[in-house]
Amino acid sequence: MVTEAIIEMHHVFKTYPSQISALSDITLEIFPGEFTFVAGSSGSGKSVFLRILFCAERPTSGEVVVHGMHITQSGFKKIYQLRRRTGIVSPDFKLLRDRTVNENVAFAAEAIGQGRKEAQERASEMLSRVGLEDRENDSILALSAGEQQRVAIARALVNSPPLILADEPTGNLDTQTTFDVMEIFRDLHRKGTTLVLATQDTGLVRHYPNRVIHLSGGKKVDSETI
Ligand SMILES: Nc1ncnc2c1ncn2[C@@H]1O[C@H](COP(=O)(O)OP(=O)(O)OP(=O)(O)O)[C@@H](O)[C@H]1O
Ligand SMILES: [Mg+2]
């Protein structure tokens, strides 16, 4: 049996009115269970690449298939289905500032139909996983940027999605917490989750030898040419 890709991009271009070509002719497949970095310097197109995958933006042209859904087809109305099967860590998905840490994570579980109590318990589990078990009842505002990032990661994991898309998930974190978070991702990978992580951090990419999609000026380039 041929394994179907979980992500397919066919000749994807994204051009902004300012004529900036953020993505240029990207064609690729990512298969279930892969752990892939999207690497490149600032402005290379990493965030735009991920934003297209979770339907925060549409490409100017090209086709994108995620979880078998043609998300770029006109009239695509299943963003909800796409998102419930995709854990997203991104500055586009801000934490709710007037809620507690647990509420922020539980909210994502309730959004897909979990009861309040199960959602809170599941949120507690995920928060322990990112080392925030003692902060559950604190307001989000009481947490440091790095701690807030860990809440965002717990929120992305709460519904056990088969696919995780994370934009600079370790961007605000110190060395130890970066290591802890990467261990969580590695553990998810071992359990079969597909992960796509965008990062500028070449050290991180070197340290965790996985597949790497290198972007440069919106183009996919071979690692040899870096
Ligand atoms: N909404 C937008 N309008 C106009 N240009 C944009 C928009 N979003 C992104 N761009 C441009 O597209 C290019 C790629 O941006 P992107 O945010 O994907 O870079 P990045 O690789 O994520 O960078 P960083 O590492 O700094 O986060 C940049 O030149 C950026 O200025
Ligand atoms: Mg970015």
CSV table of C-alpha atoms and ligand atoms in Angstrom, one decimal:
chain,number,residue,atom,x,y,z
A,1,MET,CA,0.0,0.0,0.0
A,2,VAL,CA,1.3,3.4,-0.8
A,3,THR,CA,1.4,5.8,2.1
A,4,GLU,CA,-0.4,9.0,1.5
A,5,ALA,CA,1.4,12.2,2.3
A,6,ILE,CA,-0.1,14.2,5.3
A,7,ILE,CA,1.1,17.4,3.6
A,8,GLU,CA,1.4,18.1,-0.1
A,9,MET,CA,2.4,21.3,-1.8
A,10,HIS,CA,2.3,21.7,-5.5
A,11,HIS,CA,4.0,24.8,-7.1
A,12,VAL,CA,3.0,27.1,-4.2
A,13,PHE,CA,3.7,30.8,-4.7
A,14,LYS,CA,2.9,33.6,-2.3
A,15,THR,CA,3.4,37.1,-3.4
A,16,TYR,CA,2.3,40.2,-1.5
A,17,PRO,CA,1.1,43.4,-3.1
A,18,SER,CA,4.5,45.0,-2.2
A,19,GLN,CA,5.8,42.5,-4.8
A,20,ILE,CA,7.6,40.6,-2.1
A,21,SER,CA,7.8,37.0,-3.2
A,22,ALA,CA,7.5,35.2,0.2
A,23,LEU,CA,7.3,31.7,-1.3
A,24,SER,CA,8.3,30.7,-4.8
A,25,ASP,CA,7.4,27.5,-6.5
A,26,ILE,CA,7.4,25.2,-3.5
A,27,THR,CA,6.6,21.6,-4.2
A,28,LEU,CA,7.0,18.9,-1.6
A,29,GLU,CA,5.5,16.1,0.4
A,30,ILE,CA,5.6,15.3,4.1
A,31,PHE,CA,4.7,11.9,5.2
A,32,PRO,CA,3.0,10.7,8.4
A,33,GLY,CA,5.5,10.2,11.2
A,34,GLU,CA,8.1,12.6,9.7
A,35,PHE,CA,9.9,15.1,11.9
A,36,THR,CA,10.8,18.0,9.6
A,37,PHE,CA,12.5,21.3,10.3
A,38,VAL,CA,11.7,24.3,8.1
A,39,ALA,CA,14.9,26.3,8.3
A,40,GLY,CA,16.2,29.6,6.9
A,41,SER,CA,17.2,33.0,7.9
A,42,SER,CA,14.8,35.8,8.9
A,43,GLY,CA,12.4,36.6,6.0
A,44,SER,CA,13.1,33.4,4.1
A,45,GLY,CA,9.4,32.4,4.2
A,46,LYS,CA,9.1,30.0,7.1
A,47,SER,CA,6.1,31.6,8.8
A,48,VAL,CA,4.3,32.1,5.6
A,49,PHE,CA,4.9,28.4,4.8
A,50,LEU,CA,3.3,27.4,8.0
A,51,ARG,CA,0.5,30.0,7.9
A,52,ILE,CA,-0.5,28.5,4.5
A,53,LEU,CA,-0.6,25.0,6.0
A,54,PHE,CA,-3.0,26.0,8.8
A,55,CYS,CA,-5.1,28.2,6.5
A,56,ALA,CA,-4.3,31.5,8.0
A,57,GLU,CA,-3.3,32.6,4.5
A,58,ARG,CA,-4.0,31.4,1.0
A,59,PRO,CA,-1.2,31.1,-1.5
A,60,THR,CA,-1.3,33.3,-4.6
A,61,SER,CA,-1.2,30.1,-6.7
A,62,GLY,CA,-0.5,26.5,-6.3
A,63,GLU,CA,-2.3,23.7,-4.5
A,64,VAL,CA,-2.0,22.5,-0.9
A,65,VAL,CA,-3.4,19.2,0.5
A,66,VAL,CA,-3.3,18.6,4.3
A,67,HIS,CA,-4.9,15.5,5.9
A,68,GLY,CA,-6.2,14.7,2.4
A,69,MET,CA,-8.1,17.9,2.2
A,70,HIS,CA,-7.5,20.3,-0.7
A,71,ILE,CA,-7.3,23.4,1.6
A,72,THR,CA,-6.5,25.8,-1.3
A,73,GLN,CA,-9.5,25.0,-3.4
A,74,SER,CA,-12.0,27.8,-3.6
A,75,GLY,CA,-14.9,27.3,-1.3
A,76,PHE,CA,-12.9,25.2,1.1
A,77,LYS,CA,-14.9,25.4,4.3
A,78,LYS,CA,-13.4,22.8,6.5
A,79,ILE,CA,-10.9,24.9,8.4
A,80,TYR,CA,-12.4,23.5,11.6
A,81,GLN,CA,-11.7,20.0,10.5
A,82,LEU,CA,-8.2,20.9,9.5
A,83,ARG,CA,-7.5,22.7,12.8
A,84,ARG,CA,-8.9,20.0,15.1
A,85,ARG,CA,-6.4,17.5,13.6
A,86,THR,CA,-3.5,20.0,13.7
A,87,GLY,CA,-1.8,21.3,16.8
A,88,ILE,CA,-0.5,24.8,16.1
A,89,VAL,CA,2.1,26.8,17.9
A,90,SER,CA,2.2,30.2,16.3
A,91,PRO,CA,2.2,33.9,17.2
A,92,ASP,CA,-1.1,34.0,15.3
A,93,PHE,CA,-2.7,32.0,18.1
A,94,LYS,CA,-2.3,34.2,21.1
A,95,LEU,CA,-3.1,33.0,24.6
A,96,LEU,CA,-6.1,34.5,26.3
A,97,ARG,CA,-4.8,37.1,28.7
A,98,ASP,CA,-7.7,37.2,31.0
A,99,ARG,CA,-7.7,33.4,31.7
A,100,THR,CA,-5.6,31.1,33.9
A,101,VAL,CA,-3.0,28.8,32.5
A,102,ASN,CA,-5.2,25.8,32.8
A,103,GLU,CA,-8.2,27.6,31.3
A,104,ASN,CA,-6.1,28.5,28.2
A,105,VAL,CA,-5.3,24.9,27.5
A,106,ALA,CA,-8.6,23.4,28.6
A,107,PHE,CA,-10.4,25.9,26.3
A,108,ALA,CA,-8.8,24.2,23.2
A,109,ALA,CA,-10.2,20.8,24.4
A,110,GLU,CA,-13.6,22.2,25.0
A,111,ALA,CA,-13.6,23.8,21.6
A,112,ILE,CA,-13.7,20.3,20.0
A,113,GLY,CA,-16.4,19.1,22.3
A,114,GLN,CA,-14.8,17.8,25.5
A,115,GLY,CA,-16.7,18.3,28.7
A,116,ARG,CA,-15.4,20.9,31.1
A,117,LYS,CA,-14.0,18.5,33.7
A,118,GLU,CA,-12.2,16.2,31.2
A,119,ALA,CA,-10.8,19.2,29.4
A,120,GLN,CA,-9.4,20.6,32.7
A,121,GLU,CA,-7.9,17.2,33.6
A,122,ARG,CA,-6.4,16.8,30.1
A,123,ALA,CA,-5.0,20.4,30.4
A,124,SER,CA,-3.4,19.5,33.7
A,125,GLU,CA,-1.7,16.5,32.2
A,126,MET,CA,-0.3,18.5,29.3
A,127,LEU,CA,0.9,21.3,31.6
A,128,SER,CA,2.8,18.7,33.7
A,129,ARG,CA,4.4,17.6,30.5
A,130,VAL,CA,5.8,21.0,29.9
A,131,GLY,CA,6.8,21.5,33.5
A,132,LEU,CA,4.1,24.0,34.5
A,133,GLU,CA,2.1,21.9,37.0
A,134,ASP,CA,2.7,24.5,39.7
A,135,ARG,CA,1.4,27.4,37.6
A,136,GLU,CA,-2.0,26.1,36.5
A,137,ASN,CA,-4.1,28.5,38.4
A,138,ASP,CA,-1.9,31.6,37.7
A,139,SER,CA,-3.1,34.2,35.3
A,140,ILE,CA,-1.3,34.0,31.9
A,141,LEU,CA,0.0,37.5,32.6
A,142,ALA,CA,2.0,36.2,35.6
A,143,LEU,CA,4.1,34.0,33.4
A,144,SER,CA,7.4,34.8,31.6
A,145,ALA,CA,7.5,34.8,27.8
A,146,GLY,CA,9.2,31.4,27.9
A,147,GLU,CA,6.6,30.0,30.3
A,148,GLN,CA,3.8,31.3,28.0
A,149,GLN,CA,5.4,29.6,25.1
A,150,ARG,CA,5.2,26.3,27.0
A,151,VAL,CA,1.5,27.0,27.7
A,152,ALA,CA,1.1,27.4,23.9
A,153,ILE,CA,2.8,24.1,23.4
A,154,ALA,CA,0.6,22.4,25.9
A,155,ARG,CA,-2.4,23.8,24.2
A,156,ALA,CA,-1.2,22.5,20.8
A,157,LEU,CA,-0.9,19.0,22.3
A,158,VAL,CA,-4.1,18.8,24.3
A,159,ASN,CA,-6.2,17.1,21.6
A,160,SER,CA,-3.5,14.7,20.6
A,161,PRO,CA,-3.4,15.9,17.0
A,162,PRO,CA,-1.6,13.6,14.5
A,163,LEU,CA,0.1,16.7,13.1
A,164,ILE,CA,1.9,19.6,14.9
A,165,LEU,CA,2.9,22.8,13.1
A,166,ALA,CA,5.2,25.0,15.3
A,167,ASP,CA,6.6,28.4,14.4
A,168,GLU,CA,9.8,29.0,16.4
A,169,PRO,CA,8.5,26.9,19.3
A,170,THR,CA,11.8,27.4,21.2
A,171,GLY,CA,12.3,31.0,20.2
A,172,ASN,CA,11.9,32.4,23.7
A,173,LEU,CA,13.3,29.6,25.7
A,174,ASP,CA,16.6,29.1,27.6
A,175,THR,CA,18.9,26.2,26.8
A,176,GLN,CA,17.4,23.8,29.4
A,177,THR,CA,13.8,24.6,28.5
A,178,THR,CA,14.6,24.3,24.8
A,179,PHE,CA,16.0,20.9,25.5
A,180,ASP,CA,12.9,19.9,27.5
A,181,VAL,CA,10.6,21.1,24.8
A,182,MET,CA,12.6,19.3,22.1
A,183,GLU,CA,12.4,16.1,24.2
A,184,ILE,CA,8.6,16.5,24.2
A,185,PHE,CA,8.6,16.8,20.4
A,186,ARG,CA,10.9,13.8,20.1
A,187,ASP,CA,8.7,11.8,22.3
A,188,LEU,CA,5.6,12.7,20.2
A,189,HIS,CA,7.6,11.8,17.1
A,190,ARG,CA,8.4,8.4,18.6
A,191,LYS,CA,4.7,7.9,19.2
A,192,GLY,CA,4.0,8.6,15.5
A,193,THR,CA,3.1,12.3,15.5
A,194,THR,CA,4.1,14.2,12.4
A,195,LEU,CA,6.0,17.4,13.3
A,196,VAL,CA,6.9,20.5,11.2
A,197,LEU,CA,9.0,23.0,13.1
A,198,ALA,CA,10.1,26.3,11.7
A,199,THR,CA,13.3,27.7,13.1
A,200,GLN,CA,16.1,30.2,12.4
A,201,ASP,CA,18.2,28.3,14.9
A,202,THR,CA,20.9,26.4,12.9
A,203,GLY,CA,22.3,25.0,16.1
A,204,LEU,CA,18.9,23.3,16.9
A,205,VAL,CA,18.7,21.9,13.4
A,206,ARG,CA,22.3,20.5,13.7
A,207,HIS,CA,21.6,19.0,17.1
A,208,TYR,CA,18.5,17.1,16.1
A,209,PRO,CA,19.2,15.5,12.8
A,210,ASN,CA,15.9,15.3,11.1
A,211,ARG,CA,14.6,16.1,7.7
A,212,VAL,CA,15.3,19.8,6.9
A,213,ILE,CA,13.5,21.9,4.3
A,214,HIS,CA,15.8,24.9,3.7
A,215,LEU,CA,14.2,28.1,2.6
A,216,SER,CA,16.1,31.0,1.1
A,217,GLY,CA,14.3,34.1,-0.2
A,218,GLY,CA,11.1,32.0,-0.4
A,219,LYS,CA,12.7,29.2,-2.5
A,220,LYS,CA,13.4,25.7,-1.4
A,221,VAL,CA,17.1,25.1,-1.7
A,222,ASP,CA,19.3,22.0,-1.3
A,223,SER,CA,21.1,21.8,1.9
A,224,GLU,CA,24.4,21.5,-0.1
A,225,THR,CA,23.9,25.0,-1.4
A,226,ILE,CA,23.5,26.5,2.1
B,1,LIG,N1,1.4,40.1,5.5
B,1,LIG,C1,2.5,40.3,4.8
B,1,LIG,N2,2.5,41.4,3.9
B,1,LIG,C2,3.6,41.7,3.2
B,1,LIG,N3,4.8,41.0,3.3
B,1,LIG,C3,4.8,39.9,4.1
B,1,LIG,C4,3.7,39.5,4.9
B,1,LIG,N4,4.0,38.4,5.6
B,1,LIG,C5,5.3,38.1,5.3
B,1,LIG,N5,5.7,39.0,4.4
B,1,LIG,C6,7.1,39.0,3.8
B,1,LIG,O1,7.3,37.7,3.3
B,1,LIG,C7,8.7,37.3,3.6
B,1,LIG,C8,8.7,36.0,4.4
B,1,LIG,O2,8.2,36.3,5.7
B,1,LIG,P1,8.2,35.2,6.9
B,1,LIG,O3,7.4,35.9,8.0
B,1,LIG,O4,7.6,33.9,6.4
B,1,LIG,O5,9.7,35.0,7.2
B,1,LIG,P2,10.4,34.1,8.3
B,1,LIG,O6,11.3,33.1,7.6
B,1,LIG,O7,9.3,33.5,9.2
B,1,LIG,O8,11.2,35.1,9.2
B,1,LIG,P3,11.5,35.1,10.7
B,1,LIG,O9,12.6,34.1,11.0
B,1,LIG,O10,12.0,36.5,11.0
B,1,LIG,O11,10.3,34.8,11.5
B,1,LIG,C9,9.3,38.5,4.3
B,1,LIG,O12,10.0,39.3,3.3
B,1,LIG,C10,8.1,39.3,4.8
B,1,LIG,O13,8.4,40.6,4.9
B,2,MG,MG,8.8,33.7,11.1
